[in-house]
Short mmCIF file of C-alpha atoms in Angstrom, two decimals:
data_model
loop_
_atom_site.label_atom_id
_atom_site.label_comp_id
_atom_site.label_asym_id
_atom_site.label_seq_id
_atom_site.Cartn_x
_atom_site.Cartn_y
_atom_site.Cartn_z
CA MET A 29 0.00 0.00 0.00
CA VAL A 30 2.99 2.30 0.50
CA ASP A 31 3.55 1.81 -3.23
CA TRP A 32 0.06 3.11 -3.96
CA VAL A 33 0.21 6.11 -1.65
CA TRP A 34 3.62 7.13 -3.01
CA ALA A 35 2.77 6.65 -6.68
CA PHE A 36 -0.58 8.38 -6.18
CA LEU A 37 1.07 11.52 -4.79
CA ILE A 38 3.31 11.84 -7.85
CA LEU A 39 0.77 10.81 -10.51
CA ALA A 40 -1.99 13.02 -9.09
CA GLY A 41 0.50 15.86 -8.98
CA VAL A 42 1.44 15.43 -12.65
CA VAL A 43 -2.22 15.27 -13.71
CA ALA A 44 -3.23 18.27 -11.59
CA ALA A 45 -0.31 20.32 -12.91
CA GLY A 46 -1.14 19.31 -16.49
CA VAL A 47 -4.78 20.33 -16.12
CA ALA A 48 -3.78 23.65 -14.57
CA GLY A 49 -1.23 24.24 -17.34
CA ASN A 50 1.54 24.36 -14.79
CA VAL A 51 3.69 21.34 -15.71
CA GLN A 52 6.94 23.18 -15.13
CA ALA A 53 6.10 23.18 -11.41
CA VAL A 54 6.51 19.39 -11.31
CA THR A 55 10.04 19.47 -12.67
CA ASP A 56 11.06 22.38 -10.46
CA ALA A 57 9.58 20.79 -7.35
CA THR A 58 11.36 17.50 -8.06
CA THR A 59 14.82 19.04 -8.33
CA LEU A 60 14.38 21.32 -5.36
CA ALA A 61 12.88 18.65 -3.07
CA ALA A 62 15.55 16.08 -3.90
CA GLU A 63 18.26 18.57 -3.00
CA GLU A 64 16.42 19.54 0.17
CA ALA A 65 16.12 15.92 1.22
CA VAL A 66 19.86 15.39 1.12
CA ALA A 67 20.62 18.73 2.81
CA TYR A 68 18.18 17.81 5.54
CA THR A 69 19.80 14.42 6.07
CA LEU A 70 23.16 16.10 6.52
CA GLN A 71 21.74 18.30 9.28
CA PHE A 72 19.96 15.40 10.86
CA MET A 73 22.98 13.11 10.76
CA GLY A 74 24.74 14.72 13.73
CA VAL A 75 21.87 14.37 16.13
CA ILE A 76 20.99 10.80 15.20
CA THR A 77 24.64 9.79 15.41
CA PHE A 78 24.87 11.24 18.90
CA TRP A 79 21.68 9.61 20.17
CA LEU A 80 22.41 6.18 18.87
CA GLY A 81 25.86 6.46 20.43
CA LEU A 82 24.34 7.27 23.79
CA ALA A 83 21.72 4.58 23.38
CA LYS A 84 24.46 2.01 22.88
CA VAL A 85 25.99 3.00 26.22
CA GLY A 86 22.58 2.44 27.86
CA GLU A 87 22.27 -0.91 26.17
CA ARG A 88 25.75 -2.08 27.16
CA SER A 89 25.54 -0.93 30.79
CA GLY A 90 22.43 -3.03 31.29
CA LEU A 91 19.98 -0.16 31.71
CA ILE A 92 17.48 -2.24 29.77
CA ASP A 93 17.77 -5.11 32.27
CA LEU A 94 17.27 -2.69 35.14
CA LEU A 95 14.12 -1.31 33.61
CA ALA A 96 12.92 -4.82 32.82
CA ARG A 97 13.22 -5.79 36.48
CA LEU A 98 11.16 -2.76 37.49
CA MET A 99 8.43 -3.85 35.09
CA ARG A 100 8.08 -7.36 36.51
CA PRO A 101 4.89 -6.82 38.58
CA ALA A 102 3.11 -5.23 35.62
CA THR A 103 4.03 -8.03 33.23
CA SER A 104 2.84 -10.86 35.45
CA PHE A 105 -0.47 -9.00 35.78
CA LEU A 106 -0.75 -8.56 32.01
CA PHE A 107 0.17 -12.14 31.12
CA PRO A 108 -1.73 -14.38 33.53
CA SER A 109 -1.40 -17.36 31.17
CA LEU A 110 2.40 -17.45 31.43
CA PRO A 111 4.09 -19.51 34.13
CA ARG A 112 6.11 -17.42 36.58
CA ASN A 113 9.77 -17.08 35.57
CA HIS A 114 9.10 -18.40 32.09
CA PRO A 115 11.80 -17.14 29.67
CA ALA A 116 9.10 -15.50 27.54
CA LEU A 117 8.41 -12.99 30.33
CA GLY A 118 12.06 -11.96 30.37
CA ALA A 119 12.15 -11.40 26.63
CA ILE A 120 8.86 -9.49 26.73
CA MET A 121 10.18 -7.19 29.46
CA MET A 122 13.40 -6.57 27.57
CA ASN A 123 11.40 -5.74 24.45
CA PHE A 124 9.20 -3.27 26.32
CA SER A 125 12.19 -1.65 28.05
CA ALA A 126 14.04 -1.14 24.77
CA ASN A 127 10.88 0.36 23.23
CA VAL A 128 10.38 2.70 26.19
CA LEU A 129 13.92 4.03 25.72
CA GLY A 130 13.26 4.54 22.01
CA LEU A 131 15.76 1.84 21.00
CA GLY A 132 13.70 0.32 18.24
CA SER A 133 16.57 -1.66 16.74
CA ALA A 134 17.38 -3.26 20.11
CA ALA A 135 13.71 -4.03 20.72
CA THR A 136 13.14 -6.20 17.66
CA PRO A 137 15.52 -9.10 18.54
CA PHE A 138 13.95 -9.33 22.04
CA GLY A 139 10.51 -9.24 20.47
CA LEU A 140 11.30 -12.12 18.10
CA LYS A 141 12.79 -14.09 20.99
CA ALA A 142 9.62 -13.47 23.01
CA MET A 143 7.49 -14.78 20.15
CA GLN A 144 9.60 -17.95 19.93
CA GLU A 145 9.21 -18.60 23.65
CA LEU A 146 5.47 -17.93 23.51
CA GLN A 147 5.15 -20.29 20.56
CA LYS A 148 6.64 -23.12 22.67
CA LEU A 149 3.61 -22.80 24.98
CA ASN A 150 1.19 -22.86 22.05
CA ASN A 151 -0.62 -26.14 21.38
CA ARG A 152 -2.14 -24.89 18.10
CA PRO A 153 0.95 -23.48 16.36
CA GLU A 154 -0.90 -21.65 13.57
CA VAL A 155 -3.21 -19.73 15.93
CA ALA A 156 -2.07 -16.77 18.05
CA THR A 157 -2.29 -17.31 21.81
CA ASP A 158 -3.74 -14.85 24.34
CA ALA A 159 -0.28 -13.87 25.54
CA MET A 160 0.86 -13.17 21.95
CA CYS A 161 -2.12 -10.92 21.34
CA THR A 162 -1.53 -8.97 24.55
CA PHE A 163 2.18 -8.67 23.78
CA LEU A 164 1.55 -7.31 20.30
CA ALA A 165 -1.28 -5.03 21.46
CA ILE A 166 1.16 -3.25 23.77
CA ASN A 167 3.99 -3.41 21.28
CA THR A 168 2.03 -1.90 18.37
CA SER A 169 0.46 0.82 20.52
CA SER A 170 3.99 2.23 20.92
CA ILE A 171 5.29 2.81 24.42
CA THR A 172 8.09 5.23 23.55
CA LEU A 173 9.18 7.47 26.40
CA ILE A 174 11.99 9.23 24.53
CA PRO A 175 11.17 9.96 20.89
CA ALA A 176 14.86 10.67 20.27
CA VAL A 177 14.72 10.47 16.48
CA VAL A 178 11.81 12.92 16.27
CA ILE A 179 13.67 15.31 18.58
CA GLY A 180 16.63 15.00 16.22
CA LEU A 181 14.43 15.92 13.25
CA ARG A 182 13.19 18.99 15.12
CA VAL A 183 16.67 20.11 16.16
CA SER A 184 17.82 19.88 12.55
CA ALA A 185 14.86 21.93 11.34
CA GLY A 186 15.83 24.73 13.74
CA SER A 187 13.09 24.34 16.35
CA ALA A 188 13.11 26.89 19.17
CA ASN A 189 12.13 24.10 21.57
CA PRO A 190 12.83 20.67 20.06
CA THR A 191 11.81 18.69 23.14
CA GLU A 192 8.45 20.40 23.66
CA ILE A 193 6.75 17.38 22.08
CA VAL A 194 8.04 14.89 24.67
CA GLY A 195 5.17 15.65 27.03
CA THR A 196 2.45 15.46 24.38
CA THR A 197 3.93 12.24 22.97
CA LEU A 198 3.95 10.69 26.43
CA VAL A 199 0.28 11.53 27.02
CA ALA A 200 -0.82 10.34 23.57
CA THR A 201 1.13 7.09 23.78
CA THR A 202 -0.17 6.35 27.28
CA ILE A 203 -3.76 6.79 26.11
CA SER A 204 -3.26 4.55 23.08
CA THR A 205 -1.55 1.85 25.16
CA LEU A 206 -4.36 1.88 27.75
CA VAL A 207 -6.95 1.59 24.98
CA ALA A 208 -5.01 -1.28 23.37
CA VAL A 209 -4.73 -3.17 26.67
CA ALA A 210 -8.44 -2.63 27.40
CA ALA A 211 -9.45 -3.72 23.89
CA ASP A 212 -7.25 -6.80 24.13
CA TYR A 213 -8.76 -7.68 27.52
CA PHE A 214 -12.25 -7.20 26.10
CA CYS A 215 -11.55 -9.45 23.11
CA ARG A 216 -9.94 -12.21 25.08
CA VAL A 217 -12.00 -12.30 28.28
CA ILE A 218 -15.41 -10.92 27.43
CA LEU A 219 -16.16 -12.01 23.84
CA PRO A 220 -17.26 -15.62 24.40
CA TRP A 221 -16.46 -16.90 20.90
CA ASN A 222 -12.93 -15.64 21.12
CA ARG A 223 -11.87 -17.50 24.26
CA THR A 224 -9.10 -19.97 23.73
CA ARG A 225 -9.55 -23.45 24.96
CA GLY A 226 -6.67 -24.58 27.06
CA MET B 25 -1.33 19.80 33.45
CA ALA B 26 0.47 22.15 31.03
CA PRO B 27 3.26 23.18 33.48
CA LEU B 28 3.88 19.50 34.22
CA LEU B 29 4.21 18.73 30.50
CA ASP B 30 6.61 21.67 30.21
CA ALA B 31 8.80 20.24 32.93
CA VAL B 32 8.72 16.74 31.44
CA SER B 33 9.64 18.11 28.02
CA LEU B 34 12.44 20.24 29.40
CA TRP B 35 14.04 17.66 31.67
CA THR B 36 13.67 14.33 29.88
CA ILE B 37 16.70 14.60 27.65
CA PRO B 38 19.26 16.08 30.08
CA LEU B 39 18.13 13.65 32.76
CA LEU B 40 18.34 10.69 30.43
CA MET B 41 21.85 11.65 29.35
CA THR B 42 22.92 11.92 32.99
CA VAL B 43 21.36 8.60 33.97
CA ILE B 44 22.83 6.73 30.98
CA LEU B 45 26.34 8.08 31.49
CA LEU B 46 26.39 7.61 35.27
CA HIS B 47 24.97 4.10 35.03
CA GLY B 48 27.50 3.28 32.31
CA LEU B 49 30.42 4.53 34.39
CA TYR B 50 29.13 2.74 37.48
CA LYS B 51 28.91 -0.54 35.57
CA GLY B 52 32.43 -0.07 34.26
CA VAL B 53 31.38 0.41 30.64
CA LYS B 54 33.97 2.11 28.44
CA VAL B 55 31.49 4.85 27.72
CA PHE B 56 33.46 6.65 25.03
CA GLU B 57 34.33 3.55 23.03
CA VAL B 58 30.82 2.16 23.24
CA PHE B 59 29.40 5.55 22.34
CA ILE B 60 31.49 5.61 19.17
CA GLU B 61 30.37 2.10 18.29
CA GLY B 62 26.69 3.07 18.54
CA ALA B 63 27.33 6.39 16.83
CA GLN B 64 28.75 4.53 13.83
CA GLU B 65 25.44 2.71 13.55
CA GLY B 66 23.62 6.03 13.84
CA PHE B 67 25.69 7.49 11.07
CA TRP B 68 24.89 4.65 8.70
CA LEU B 69 21.25 4.78 9.69
CA ALA B 70 21.20 8.40 8.51
CA VAL B 71 22.91 7.39 5.27
CA ARG B 72 20.39 4.60 4.70
CA LEU B 73 17.63 7.12 5.28
CA VAL B 74 18.63 9.28 2.29
CA PRO B 75 16.74 7.35 -0.43
CA TYR B 76 13.58 7.27 1.69
CA LEU B 77 13.78 11.00 2.32
CA VAL B 78 14.37 11.77 -1.36
CA ALA B 79 11.41 9.59 -2.39
CA ILE B 80 9.01 11.17 0.08
CA PHE B 81 10.24 14.76 -0.21
CA VAL B 82 9.88 14.66 -4.00
CA ALA B 83 6.44 13.01 -3.98
CA LEU B 84 4.96 15.37 -1.41
CA SER B 85 6.57 18.37 -3.03
CA ILE B 86 5.12 17.53 -6.47
CA PHE B 87 1.75 16.90 -4.89
CA ARG B 88 1.84 20.30 -3.24
CA ALA B 89 3.41 22.40 -6.04
CA SER B 90 1.04 21.03 -8.69
CA GLY B 91 -2.02 22.23 -6.85
CA ALA B 92 -3.19 18.67 -6.21
CA MET B 93 -2.80 19.23 -2.47
CA ASP B 94 -5.19 22.18 -2.56
CA LEU B 95 -7.74 20.09 -4.44
CA ALA B 96 -7.37 17.16 -2.06
CA THR B 97 -7.57 19.47 0.93
CA ARG B 98 -10.80 20.99 -0.35
CA PHE B 99 -12.19 17.48 -0.90
CA LEU B 100 -11.08 16.03 2.41
CA THR B 101 -11.66 19.00 4.68
CA PRO B 102 -15.27 18.05 5.48
CA LEU B 103 -13.97 14.61 6.45
CA THR B 104 -10.93 15.67 8.47
CA ASP B 105 -12.97 18.48 10.06
CA LEU B 106 -15.14 15.83 11.65
CA VAL B 107 -12.26 14.98 13.98
CA GLY B 108 -10.54 18.37 13.67
CA MET B 109 -7.40 17.04 11.98
CA PRO B 110 -5.46 19.28 9.56
CA PRO B 111 -5.66 17.48 6.16
CA GLU B 112 -1.91 18.02 5.68
CA VAL B 113 -1.06 15.23 8.14
CA LEU B 114 -3.25 12.68 6.34
CA PRO B 115 -0.30 11.17 4.37
CA LEU B 116 1.40 10.49 7.71
CA ALA B 117 -1.68 8.71 9.05
CA LEU B 118 -1.80 6.55 5.90
CA VAL B 119 1.87 5.57 5.82
CA ARG B 120 2.52 5.22 9.59
CA PRO B 121 1.08 1.71 10.14
CA LEU B 122 2.83 0.33 7.04
CA SER B 123 6.38 1.61 6.88
CA GLY B 124 8.42 2.92 9.80
CA THR B 125 11.09 4.57 7.68
CA GLY B 126 8.51 5.86 5.21
CA ALA B 127 6.57 7.49 8.05
CA LEU B 128 9.74 8.97 9.49
CA ALA B 129 10.42 10.53 6.09
CA VAL B 130 6.88 11.96 5.91
CA THR B 131 7.30 13.43 9.41
CA ALA B 132 10.65 14.91 8.40
CA GLU B 133 9.07 16.48 5.33
CA LEU B 134 6.15 17.97 7.28
CA ILE B 135 8.52 19.38 9.93
CA ASN B 136 10.79 20.77 7.24
CA HIS B 137 8.02 22.28 5.13
CA TRP B 138 5.71 23.71 7.79
CA GLY B 139 8.39 24.39 10.38
CA PRO B 140 9.05 22.39 13.56
CA ASP B 141 7.19 24.90 15.73
CA SER B 142 4.09 25.15 13.55
CA PHE B 143 0.99 23.29 14.70
CA ILE B 144 1.40 20.75 11.88
CA GLY B 145 5.07 20.28 12.77
CA ARG B 146 4.27 19.66 16.42
CA LEU B 147 1.35 17.41 15.62
CA ALA B 148 3.37 15.32 13.15
CA SER B 149 6.17 14.99 15.74
CA THR B 150 3.73 13.80 18.40
CA MET B 151 1.98 11.37 16.04
CA GLN B 152 5.24 9.88 14.84
CA GLY B 153 6.36 9.26 18.43
CA SER B 154 3.10 7.87 19.78
CA THR B 155 2.15 5.33 17.10
CA ASP B 156 3.89 2.32 15.63
CA THR B 157 4.33 0.41 12.40
CA THR B 158 1.48 -1.93 13.30
CA PHE B 159 1.21 -4.03 10.14
CA TYR B 160 4.94 -4.44 9.81
CA VAL B 161 5.31 -5.56 13.44
CA LEU B 162 2.38 -8.00 13.20
CA THR B 163 3.64 -9.49 9.94
CA LEU B 164 7.21 -9.84 11.19
CA TYR B 165 6.42 -11.18 14.67
CA PHE B 166 3.69 -13.64 13.68
CA GLY B 167 5.54 -14.59 10.50
CA SER B 168 8.71 -15.42 12.42
CA VAL B 169 6.97 -18.23 14.33
CA GLY B 170 4.55 -19.34 11.62
CA VAL B 171 1.31 -18.10 13.19
CA THR B 172 -1.22 -17.57 10.39
CA ARG B 173 -4.35 -16.77 12.45
CA PRO B 174 -3.64 -13.58 14.43
CA ARG B 175 -7.16 -13.55 16.05
CA HIS B 176 -7.96 -10.09 17.45
CA ALA B 177 -4.38 -8.77 17.29
CA VAL B 178 -5.01 -6.92 14.00
CA VAL B 179 -8.16 -5.15 15.18
CA VAL B 180 -6.50 -4.15 18.45
CA GLY B 181 -3.39 -2.90 16.63
CA VAL B 182 -5.42 -0.73 14.25
CA LEU B 183 -7.50 0.57 17.14
CA ALA B 184 -4.30 1.49 18.99
CA ASP B 185 -3.07 3.45 15.96
CA VAL B 186 -6.33 5.33 15.48
CA THR B 187 -6.39 6.12 19.21
CA GLY B 188 -2.78 7.27 19.07
CA PHE B 189 -3.55 9.65 16.20
CA LEU B 190 -6.67 11.10 17.79
CA ALA B 191 -5.02 11.38 21.20
CA SER B 192 -2.04 13.22 19.61
CA LEU B 193 -4.45 15.58 17.89
CA TYR B 194 -6.41 16.46 21.00
CA VAL B 195 -3.38 16.68 23.30
CA CYS B 196 -1.61 18.98 20.81
CA ARG B 197 -4.69 21.14 20.42
CA TYR B 198 -5.03 21.42 24.18
CA TYR B 199 -1.36 22.03 24.86
CA PHE B 200 -0.23 24.06 21.85
CA GLY B 201 -3.61 25.71 21.18
#
């Protein structure tokens, strides 16, 4: 679908410019925007390089493990179907912690590991289990605490206050995560036809 | 609540830097070396981002310069007005669940074009940070273990995205006015 959205933007633009007798605008816009994109990346490069450097320090020092330990009570509440101290819980907590710190690339390996562990507890391998659905509900609702990359984009664009969106992001992401957890609970506990057997 | 959000916004980054560095030193991590290692990855991430940014910047720019954006805005305004969303952020809402890098490029373009401190710039920043690449994550995670029946995970994921977008919109309107 990305293909369609992208191609639509260009094709609709060409048609609209043609109808308006303004085709030159397409060519001009293309050249200018392509140059802008590269210039923008150059500005952005410094900030992203710095943040990913710092993030690596956090990863190596075990900050993710620390956060994961703090999350333990919440995860056993959210995943009642998992045995205590099951390796899946550990991987889930690591995945959440990495996401909270905005370390998307560190989060994915933990997430895949969590899915593998959850699959071992699944007696119908082609059907998602309750724990998988809850895990992905939280994961896809985004639980980012530090939107470092977005802050980087804002710094590069010359924002007077690049971090002013941290507060609003936190509120929005908390609301969407709460809704996702509630919706998941509703689907798995209240809808009778959706209950898993066993 | 606004003063609290101010404080959170102001302090998050300096505090995080302090915590990361102190914790690293305390755990005996060679902070400088490890920093450089991660920074290398960051550098190449930025390089890999170039083609995405060029693709999106050009497409959106053509769409805008040709007058197609004005037409689409006129068409969609009744629809986006229903929820009070500026039609300019619609491409972000469409791309966000599908492609993480694509969405990042759209956010970058909106911030660059409208200005980071414009309402659209702030809204796009908030939306980008508070939603996720739902379909990509579901496909990758379920695909990796061979689950073909995701049950309610898809509906819940889409609901989370829609909620994230609307929540961003209302929080930004409340906070930035």
